[in-house]
Amino acid sequence: MASRLFASLAIARSALAYTWPSPHLDRLEAMRWDQLGYNSFDTALFVTPCDRYIHPDEKGYTGVRSNAGDWVRTAYHDMAPHNKEDGSGGMDGSIRFWEEQARPENPGTHFNNSVGFVAGAIDRHFSLADGLALLLIMAVENCGGPEIDFRGGRIDATEPNNAGVPEPDQDLDSHEAAFARQGFTPEEMIGLVACGHTMGSVQHADFPDQVAESPNGTDYDAGVSFDSSLVAFDNTVATEYIDGTTQNPLVVGLNDTKNSDARIFSLDGNQTMSSFAKDPALFASTCATLLARMIDTVPAGVTLTEVIRPLPVKPSELKLTYLTNGTISLSGEVRLFDVTENEARTVQIAWTDSSCTGDDCAVHRATMPHTTSMSSSAQAGRYTNLWYGNTAGLAELDAAKGFGAFWFEIDEGNGAGPTKKDQDGAGFALPTDKFMLAEGTCGPTVAVAVHGSLNATRVFIAGDAFTADNQAQASSPNEFDLSPSSDADEHGFVLWTVELGGLPGYSYGILAEIDGSTIELPQNERSDFC
Ligand code: HEM
Ligand SMILES: *[C@@H]1O[C@H](CO)[C@@H](O)[C@H](O)[C@H]1NC(C)=O
Ligand SMILES: *[C@@H]1O[C@H](CO)[C@@H](O)[C@H](O)[C@H]1NC(C)=O
Ligand SMILES: *[C@@H]1O[C@H](CO)[C@@H](O)[C@H](O)[C@H]1NC(C)=O
Ligand SMILES: *[C@@H]1O[C@H](CO)[C@@H](O)[C@H](O)[C@H]1NC(C)=O
Ligand SMILES: *[C@@H]1O[C@H](CO)[C@@H](O)[C@H](O)[C@H]1NC(C)=O
Ligand SMILES: *[C@@H]1O[C@H](CO)[C@@H](O)[C@H](O)[C@H]1NC(C)=O
């Protein structure tokens, strides 16, 4: 009886997603579930199609090498120095350092290429290491592989890790020892290597004694692929190995000393590879588990978030703006996850005044418009997300009444009437309706309206960025303090301002310290405000 109770509690708890707003989880959720299209960073564009490759000459090629292969290999080489005994190394973005990239264990342009795809997206809530983990997920998912659980919260290293990436000319004992240090058994090593080496190629430029030059020469960074499909994430790496037709340059390569896949794959008498060859679903599920563990291998002291599941109904850029005439403008959008277009659908935002505390508060509503261009997708189109709303304004509110609880009402136009979406009863609310951007924020003067009753002791803008070469955190100040620049107006609001000559070019947040705690305004998908 007791055990059944615990089991059902566990199920109920795991079904609970986080609730909006959470600046950290909202940001991770956006990066995970909006990969392409409206409001996204469009990172998945670079693995669409999956065999797309952007050469450092900035030309794009398909069919010769792939960003997808780069992204998977980069995640492994970032993690590989991990030492589970002393907790050092792991997924921490240290592969960005030239010093690591220059080591013999890291040949190739893969690492710098991959870092370049996400460096621009980092901020306080999204590290480069989270970005590299997500690149692996996007590569696998966009090339036909399984969905992989994504957690955030990795912390970027400030200096290179110890060396520790396995090299193909090392013997089996060294490889077993390296994977044991990283936290994987010999059987898991076979799995992880097969899951990685189902994608991409070995380049003559990097291993001239191991693979012949591609007929294309080195112009396209072309290599010889591990299996007959350059990028498809599937079990052909195993079927071709088992049936003896493999071209894998680390199984049948020119220099047997470097045929590390041959030694690893046969380590258990080919049992693991045979099981992968027989059962594509087993290969996919084993890879989903092992690759998730690989990207979740982090230095001691780093705590990862829960697995980031998509919010079915998610506000975006939902914000209040204090207008100089003393009214408040409500603007923003809502994202509906995994839905199809429906011309008959109407979406409304509904809210009550924050000044009303009883049971019988008036409900206000505004319609959230939609056009077919307001659409994003994830996992190579497996999910389509539609957006409704208007970032230029939805309604004007009386500053004295404020903006209290809100929710969305979705009517599919099929006669069933509207459905209330309020995070399964938890409700939606901004952290406060007494701290908001003020009109003109996006000019050289940044202005924020803060109600006197909040007793704010500090109002500031915080951002994070790397230096242009991605080697270190930007040394320019990443926090800008605002100061009160007016007396309280008739509604009790004080304007706080700072002259910045424009907002930071990178992601930033707007925060206030109130009574010992810090409130951050919810960010939009792309994590800026203007
Ligand atoms: C004993 C362990 C491993 C060894 C010795 C090894 C060795 C290699 C070598 C020599 C290459 C060719 C690189 C180049 O041409 O510059 C390569 C490519 C690659 N490796 Fe591994 N690897 C190992 C484990 C892994 C693991 C665990 C993963 C990921 C789960 C992985 C993912 C990849 C990918 C995706 C590529 C292709 C990159 C591209 O398309 O250019 N490798 N590996
Ligand atoms: C690294 O990548 C950046 C683009 O992200 C590029 O500008 C730079 O030239 C590359 N550096 C090297 C050494 O390849
Ligand atoms: C084969 O690889 C080993 C280990 O990297 C190297 O020492 C040896 O010179 C290579 N042999 C040839 C013929 O290139
Ligand atoms: C050579 O490169 C072209 C183009 O970009 C590609 O279409 C072709 O498949 C490549 N050939 C080989 C043998 O890799
Ligand atoms: C494992 O498979 C490879 C490739 O087919 C084969 O060469 C090798 O003999 C096999 N090893 C064992 C122990 O069966
Ligand atoms: C306040 O300004 C906004 C924007 O200029 C305008 O739409 C609104 O009608 C004004 N409200 C009042 C009460 O003057
Ligand atoms: C602001 O300060 C006053 C007086 O100390 C206090 O009563 C009130 O609770 C404070 N408000 C907040 C939001 O902390």
Short mmCIF file of C-alpha atoms and ligand atoms in Angstrom, two decimals, residues 61-62 64 214-216 220, ligand 4:
data_model
loop_
_atom_site.label_atom_id
_atom_site.label_comp_id
_atom_site.label_asym_id
_atom_site.label_seq_id
_atom_site.Cartn_x
_atom_site.Cartn_y
_atom_site.Cartn_z
CA TYR A 61 28.11 23.04 -48.72
CA THR A 62 26.01 19.94 -48.41
CA VAL A 64 30.73 16.66 -47.78
CA SER A 214 38.48 12.67 -50.56
CA PRO A 215 37.98 12.96 -54.34
CA ASN A 216 37.03 16.53 -53.52
CA TYR A 220 35.34 21.32 -48.67
C1 LIG B 4 32.29 16.57 -53.66
O1 LIG B 4 31.69 17.81 -53.29
C2 LIG B 4 30.42 18.03 -53.88
C3 LIG B 4 29.97 19.42 -53.42
O2 LIG B 4 29.86 20.23 -52.89
C4 LIG B 4 29.46 16.96 -53.41
O3 LIG B 4 28.20 17.16 -54.01
C5 LIG B 4 30.00 15.61 -53.78
O4 LIG B 4 29.17 14.60 -53.25
C6 LIG B 4 31.40 15.43 -53.22
N1 LIG B 4 31.93 14.17 -53.65
C7 LIG B 4 32.43 13.27 -52.80
C8 LIG B 4 32.89 11.99 -53.41
O5 LIG B 4 32.52 13.47 -51.60
#
